[in-house]
Coordinates of N, CA and C in Angstrom, one line a residue:
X8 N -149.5 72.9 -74.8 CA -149.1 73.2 -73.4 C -148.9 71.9 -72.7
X9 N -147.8 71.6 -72.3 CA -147.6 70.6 -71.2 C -147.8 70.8 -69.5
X10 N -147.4 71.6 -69.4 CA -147.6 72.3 -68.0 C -148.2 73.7 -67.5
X11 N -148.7 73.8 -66.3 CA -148.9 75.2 -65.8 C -148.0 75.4 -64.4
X12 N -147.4 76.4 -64.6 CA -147.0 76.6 -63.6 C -147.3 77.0 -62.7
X13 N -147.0 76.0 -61.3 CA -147.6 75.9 -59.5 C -147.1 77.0 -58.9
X14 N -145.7 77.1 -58.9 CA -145.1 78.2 -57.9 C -143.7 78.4 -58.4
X15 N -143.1 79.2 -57.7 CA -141.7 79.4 -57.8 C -140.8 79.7 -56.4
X16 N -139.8 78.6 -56.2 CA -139.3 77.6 -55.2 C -137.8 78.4 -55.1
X17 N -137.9 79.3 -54.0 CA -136.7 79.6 -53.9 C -136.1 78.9 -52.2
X18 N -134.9 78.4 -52.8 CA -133.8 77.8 -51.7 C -133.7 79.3 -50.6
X19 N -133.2 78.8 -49.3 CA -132.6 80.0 -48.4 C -132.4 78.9 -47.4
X20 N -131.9 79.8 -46.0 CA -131.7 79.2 -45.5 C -132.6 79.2 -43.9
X21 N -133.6 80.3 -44.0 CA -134.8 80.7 -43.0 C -136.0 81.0 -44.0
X22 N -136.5 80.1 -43.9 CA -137.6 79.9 -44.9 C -139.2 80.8 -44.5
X23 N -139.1 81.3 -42.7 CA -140.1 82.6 -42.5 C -139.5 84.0 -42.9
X24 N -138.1 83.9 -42.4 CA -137.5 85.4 -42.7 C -138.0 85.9 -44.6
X25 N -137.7 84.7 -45.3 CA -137.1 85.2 -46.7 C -138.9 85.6 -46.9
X26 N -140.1 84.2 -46.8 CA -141.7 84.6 -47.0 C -142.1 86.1 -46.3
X27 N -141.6 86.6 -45.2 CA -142.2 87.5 -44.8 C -141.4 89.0 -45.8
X28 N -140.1 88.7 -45.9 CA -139.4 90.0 -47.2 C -140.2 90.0 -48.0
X29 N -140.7 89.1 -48.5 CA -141.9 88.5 -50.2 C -142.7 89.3 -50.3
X30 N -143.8 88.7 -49.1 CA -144.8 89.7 -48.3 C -144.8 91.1 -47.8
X31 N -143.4 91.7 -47.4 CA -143.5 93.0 -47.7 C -143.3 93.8 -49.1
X32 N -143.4 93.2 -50.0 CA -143.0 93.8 -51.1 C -143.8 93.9 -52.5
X33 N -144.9 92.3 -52.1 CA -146.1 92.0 -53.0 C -147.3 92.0 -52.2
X34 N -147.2 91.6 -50.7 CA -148.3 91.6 -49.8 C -149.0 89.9 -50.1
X35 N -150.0 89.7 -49.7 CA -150.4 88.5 -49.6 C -150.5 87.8 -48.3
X36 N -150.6 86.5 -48.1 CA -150.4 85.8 -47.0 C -149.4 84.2 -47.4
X37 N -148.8 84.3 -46.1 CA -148.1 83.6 -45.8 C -148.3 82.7 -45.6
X38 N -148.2 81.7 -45.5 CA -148.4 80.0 -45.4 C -149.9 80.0 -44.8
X39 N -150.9 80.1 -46.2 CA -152.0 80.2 -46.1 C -152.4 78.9 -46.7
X40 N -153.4 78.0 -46.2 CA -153.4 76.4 -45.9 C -153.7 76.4 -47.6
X41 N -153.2 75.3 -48.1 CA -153.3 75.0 -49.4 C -152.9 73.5 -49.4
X42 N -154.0 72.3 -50.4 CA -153.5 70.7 -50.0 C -152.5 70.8 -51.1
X43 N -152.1 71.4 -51.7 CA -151.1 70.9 -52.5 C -149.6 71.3 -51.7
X44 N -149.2 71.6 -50.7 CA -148.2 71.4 -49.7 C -148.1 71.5 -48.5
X45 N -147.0 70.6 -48.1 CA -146.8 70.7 -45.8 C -146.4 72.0 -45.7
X46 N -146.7 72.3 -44.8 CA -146.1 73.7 -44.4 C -145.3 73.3 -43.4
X47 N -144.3 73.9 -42.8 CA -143.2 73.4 -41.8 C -142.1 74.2 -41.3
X48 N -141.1 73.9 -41.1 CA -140.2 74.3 -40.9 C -139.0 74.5 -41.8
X49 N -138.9 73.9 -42.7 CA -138.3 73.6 -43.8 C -139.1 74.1 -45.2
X50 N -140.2 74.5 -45.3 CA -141.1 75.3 -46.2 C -142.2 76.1 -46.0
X51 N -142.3 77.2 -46.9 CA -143.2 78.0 -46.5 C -143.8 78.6 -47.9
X52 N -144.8 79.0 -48.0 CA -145.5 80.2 -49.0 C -146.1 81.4 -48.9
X53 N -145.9 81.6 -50.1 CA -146.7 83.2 -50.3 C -147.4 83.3 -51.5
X54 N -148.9 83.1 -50.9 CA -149.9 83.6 -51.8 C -150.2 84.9 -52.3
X55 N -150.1 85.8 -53.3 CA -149.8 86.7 -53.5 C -151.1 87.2 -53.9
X56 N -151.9 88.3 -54.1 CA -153.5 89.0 -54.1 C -153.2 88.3 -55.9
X57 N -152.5 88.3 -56.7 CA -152.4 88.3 -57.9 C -152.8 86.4 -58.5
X58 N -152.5 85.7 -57.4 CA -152.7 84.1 -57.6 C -151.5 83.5 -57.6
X59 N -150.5 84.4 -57.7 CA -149.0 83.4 -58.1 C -148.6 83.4 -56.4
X60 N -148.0 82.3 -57.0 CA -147.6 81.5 -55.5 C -146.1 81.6 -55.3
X61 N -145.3 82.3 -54.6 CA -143.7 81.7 -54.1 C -143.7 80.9 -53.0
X62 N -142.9 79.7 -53.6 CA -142.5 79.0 -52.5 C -141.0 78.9 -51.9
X63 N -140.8 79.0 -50.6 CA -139.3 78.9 -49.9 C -139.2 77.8 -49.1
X64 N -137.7 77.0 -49.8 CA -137.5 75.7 -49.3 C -135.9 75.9 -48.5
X65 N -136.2 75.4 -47.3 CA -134.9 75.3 -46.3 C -133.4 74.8 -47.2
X66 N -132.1 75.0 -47.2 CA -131.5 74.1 -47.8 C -130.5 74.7 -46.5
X67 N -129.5 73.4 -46.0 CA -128.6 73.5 -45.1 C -127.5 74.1 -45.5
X68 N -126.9 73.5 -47.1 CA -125.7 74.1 -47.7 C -126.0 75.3 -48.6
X69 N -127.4 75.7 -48.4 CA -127.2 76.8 -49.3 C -126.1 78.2 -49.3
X70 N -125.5 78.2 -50.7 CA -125.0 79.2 -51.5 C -125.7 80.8 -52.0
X71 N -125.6 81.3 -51.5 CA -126.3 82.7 -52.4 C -125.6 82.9 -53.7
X72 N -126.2 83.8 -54.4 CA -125.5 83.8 -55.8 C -124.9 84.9 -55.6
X73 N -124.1 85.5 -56.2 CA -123.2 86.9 -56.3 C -123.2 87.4 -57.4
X74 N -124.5 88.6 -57.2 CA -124.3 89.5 -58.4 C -123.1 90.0 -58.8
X75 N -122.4 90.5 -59.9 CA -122.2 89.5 -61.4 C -121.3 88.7 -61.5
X76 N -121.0 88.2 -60.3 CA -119.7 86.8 -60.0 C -120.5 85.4 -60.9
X77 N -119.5 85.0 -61.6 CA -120.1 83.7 -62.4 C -120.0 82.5 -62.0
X78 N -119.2 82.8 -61.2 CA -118.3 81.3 -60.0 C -120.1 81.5 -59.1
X79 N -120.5 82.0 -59.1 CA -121.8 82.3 -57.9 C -123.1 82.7 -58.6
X80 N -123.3 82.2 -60.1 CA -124.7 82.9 -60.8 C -125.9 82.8 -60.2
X81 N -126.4 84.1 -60.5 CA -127.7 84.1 -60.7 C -129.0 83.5 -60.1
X82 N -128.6 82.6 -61.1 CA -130.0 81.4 -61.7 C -131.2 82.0 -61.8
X83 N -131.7 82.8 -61.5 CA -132.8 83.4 -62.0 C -133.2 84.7 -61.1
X84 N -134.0 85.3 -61.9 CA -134.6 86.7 -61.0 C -135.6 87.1 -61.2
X85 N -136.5 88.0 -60.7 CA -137.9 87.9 -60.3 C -137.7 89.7 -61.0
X86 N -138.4 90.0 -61.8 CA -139.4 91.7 -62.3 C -140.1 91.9 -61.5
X87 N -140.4 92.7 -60.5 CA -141.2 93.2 -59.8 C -141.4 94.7 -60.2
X88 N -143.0 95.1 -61.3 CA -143.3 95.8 -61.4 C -143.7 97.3 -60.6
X89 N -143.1 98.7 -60.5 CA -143.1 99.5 -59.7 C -143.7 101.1 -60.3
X90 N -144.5 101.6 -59.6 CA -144.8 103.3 -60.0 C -143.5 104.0 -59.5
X91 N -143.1 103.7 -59.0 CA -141.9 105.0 -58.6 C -140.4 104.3 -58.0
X92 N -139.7 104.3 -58.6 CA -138.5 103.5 -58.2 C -137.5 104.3 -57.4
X93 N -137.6 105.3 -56.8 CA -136.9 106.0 -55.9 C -137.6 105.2 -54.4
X94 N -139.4 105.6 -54.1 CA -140.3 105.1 -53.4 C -139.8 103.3 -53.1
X95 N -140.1 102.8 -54.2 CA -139.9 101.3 -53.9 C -138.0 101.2 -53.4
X96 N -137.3 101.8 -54.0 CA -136.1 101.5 -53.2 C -135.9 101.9 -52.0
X97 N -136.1 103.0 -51.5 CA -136.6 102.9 -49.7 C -137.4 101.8 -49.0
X98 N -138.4 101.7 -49.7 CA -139.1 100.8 -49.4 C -138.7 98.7 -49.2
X99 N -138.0 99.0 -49.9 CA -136.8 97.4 -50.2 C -135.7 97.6 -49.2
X100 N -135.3 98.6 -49.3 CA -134.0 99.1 -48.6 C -134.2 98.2 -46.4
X101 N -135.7 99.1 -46.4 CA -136.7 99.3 -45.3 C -136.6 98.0 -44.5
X102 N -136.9 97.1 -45.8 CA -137.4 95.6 -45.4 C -136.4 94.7 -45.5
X103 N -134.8 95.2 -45.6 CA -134.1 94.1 -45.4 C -133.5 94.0 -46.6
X104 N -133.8 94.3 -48.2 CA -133.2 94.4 -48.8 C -131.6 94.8 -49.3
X105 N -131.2 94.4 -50.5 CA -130.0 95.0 -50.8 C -129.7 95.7 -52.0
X106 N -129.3 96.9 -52.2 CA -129.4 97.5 -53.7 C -127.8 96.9 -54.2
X107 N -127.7 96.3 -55.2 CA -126.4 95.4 -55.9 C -126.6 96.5 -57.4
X108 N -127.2 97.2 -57.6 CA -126.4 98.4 -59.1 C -127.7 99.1 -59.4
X109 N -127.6 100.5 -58.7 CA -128.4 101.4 -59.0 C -128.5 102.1 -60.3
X110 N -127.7 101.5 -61.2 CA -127.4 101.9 -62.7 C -127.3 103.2 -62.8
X111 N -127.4 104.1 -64.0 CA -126.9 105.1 -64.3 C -127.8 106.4 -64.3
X112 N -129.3 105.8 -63.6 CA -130.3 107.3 -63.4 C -131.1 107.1 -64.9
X113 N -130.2 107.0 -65.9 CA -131.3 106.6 -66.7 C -132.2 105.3 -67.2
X114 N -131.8 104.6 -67.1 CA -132.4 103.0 -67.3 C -133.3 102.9 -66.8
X115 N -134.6 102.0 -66.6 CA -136.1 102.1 -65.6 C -136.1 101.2 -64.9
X116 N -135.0 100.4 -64.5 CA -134.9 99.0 -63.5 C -133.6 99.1 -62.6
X117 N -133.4 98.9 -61.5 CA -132.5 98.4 -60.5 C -132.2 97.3 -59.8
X118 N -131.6 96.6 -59.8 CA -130.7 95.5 -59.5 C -130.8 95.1 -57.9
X119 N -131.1 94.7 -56.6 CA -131.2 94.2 -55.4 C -131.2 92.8 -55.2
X120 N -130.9 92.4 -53.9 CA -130.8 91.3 -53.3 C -132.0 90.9 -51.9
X121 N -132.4 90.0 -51.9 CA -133.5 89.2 -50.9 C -132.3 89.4 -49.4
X122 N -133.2 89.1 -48.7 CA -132.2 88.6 -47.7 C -131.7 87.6 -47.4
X123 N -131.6 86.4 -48.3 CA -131.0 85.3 -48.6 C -130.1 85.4 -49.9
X124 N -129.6 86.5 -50.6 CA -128.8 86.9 -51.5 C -129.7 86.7 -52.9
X125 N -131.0 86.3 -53.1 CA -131.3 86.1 -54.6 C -131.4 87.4 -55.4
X126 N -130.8 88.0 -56.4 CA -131.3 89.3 -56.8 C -132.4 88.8 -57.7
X127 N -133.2 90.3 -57.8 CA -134.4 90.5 -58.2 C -134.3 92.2 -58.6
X128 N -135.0 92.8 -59.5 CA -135.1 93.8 -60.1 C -136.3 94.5 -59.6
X129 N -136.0 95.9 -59.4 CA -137.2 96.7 -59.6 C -136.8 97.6 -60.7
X130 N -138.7 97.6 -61.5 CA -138.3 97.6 -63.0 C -139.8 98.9 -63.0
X131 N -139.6 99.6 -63.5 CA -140.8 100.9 -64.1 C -141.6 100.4 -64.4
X132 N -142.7 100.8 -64.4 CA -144.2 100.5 -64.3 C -144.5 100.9 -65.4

């Protein structure tokens, strides 16, 4: 092993709005004092009850990605494990979220967007 992973550093462009969507969805606390970063205006975290940490960094030019546009990928997406995926999509819906492909009813995951455009999945428990 060369590394452990510290956090995961998502760009936007309101760095309370996107921590507080986080926080409705995994709970935790929000820029809860930690020396391994400034907290500010330009960054923020979310300590999660589980130990993982997301971090959100200001970017002026940021781009969202466009689910399944390739000119606009991805770059990555977050599993967020769920008991009832009708429940948690209200519940996403609630907080700002976006549903980008509610698939075909049978499959155990759904497709959404942050409110800085990153999609993320809600996936069966």
């Amino acid at each position: 092993m060369i590394a452990k992973l510290q956090c995961v550093v998502l760009d936007c462009t309101d760095v309370g709005e996107l921590s507080r969507f986080y926080q409705s969805l995994l709970g935790g606390v929000v820029n809860r004092p930690d020396p391994r970063w400034s907290l500010g205006e330009g960054w923020a975290t979310l300590h999660t009850d589980g130990g993982f940490v997301l971090a959100f960094q200001r970017t002026e030019d940021y781009r969202p990605p466009r689910w399944p546009d390739s000119a606009h990928p991805q770059q990555f997406h977050l599993d967020l494990a769920v008991e009832d995926l009708d429940r948690a999509q209200e519940d996403v819906l609630d907080h700002g979220g976006t549903l980008l492909d509610e698939g075909d009813g049978k499959r155990s995951w759904r497709i959404f967007a942050d409110p800085a455009g990153h999609p993320f999945r809600l996936v069966r428990d």
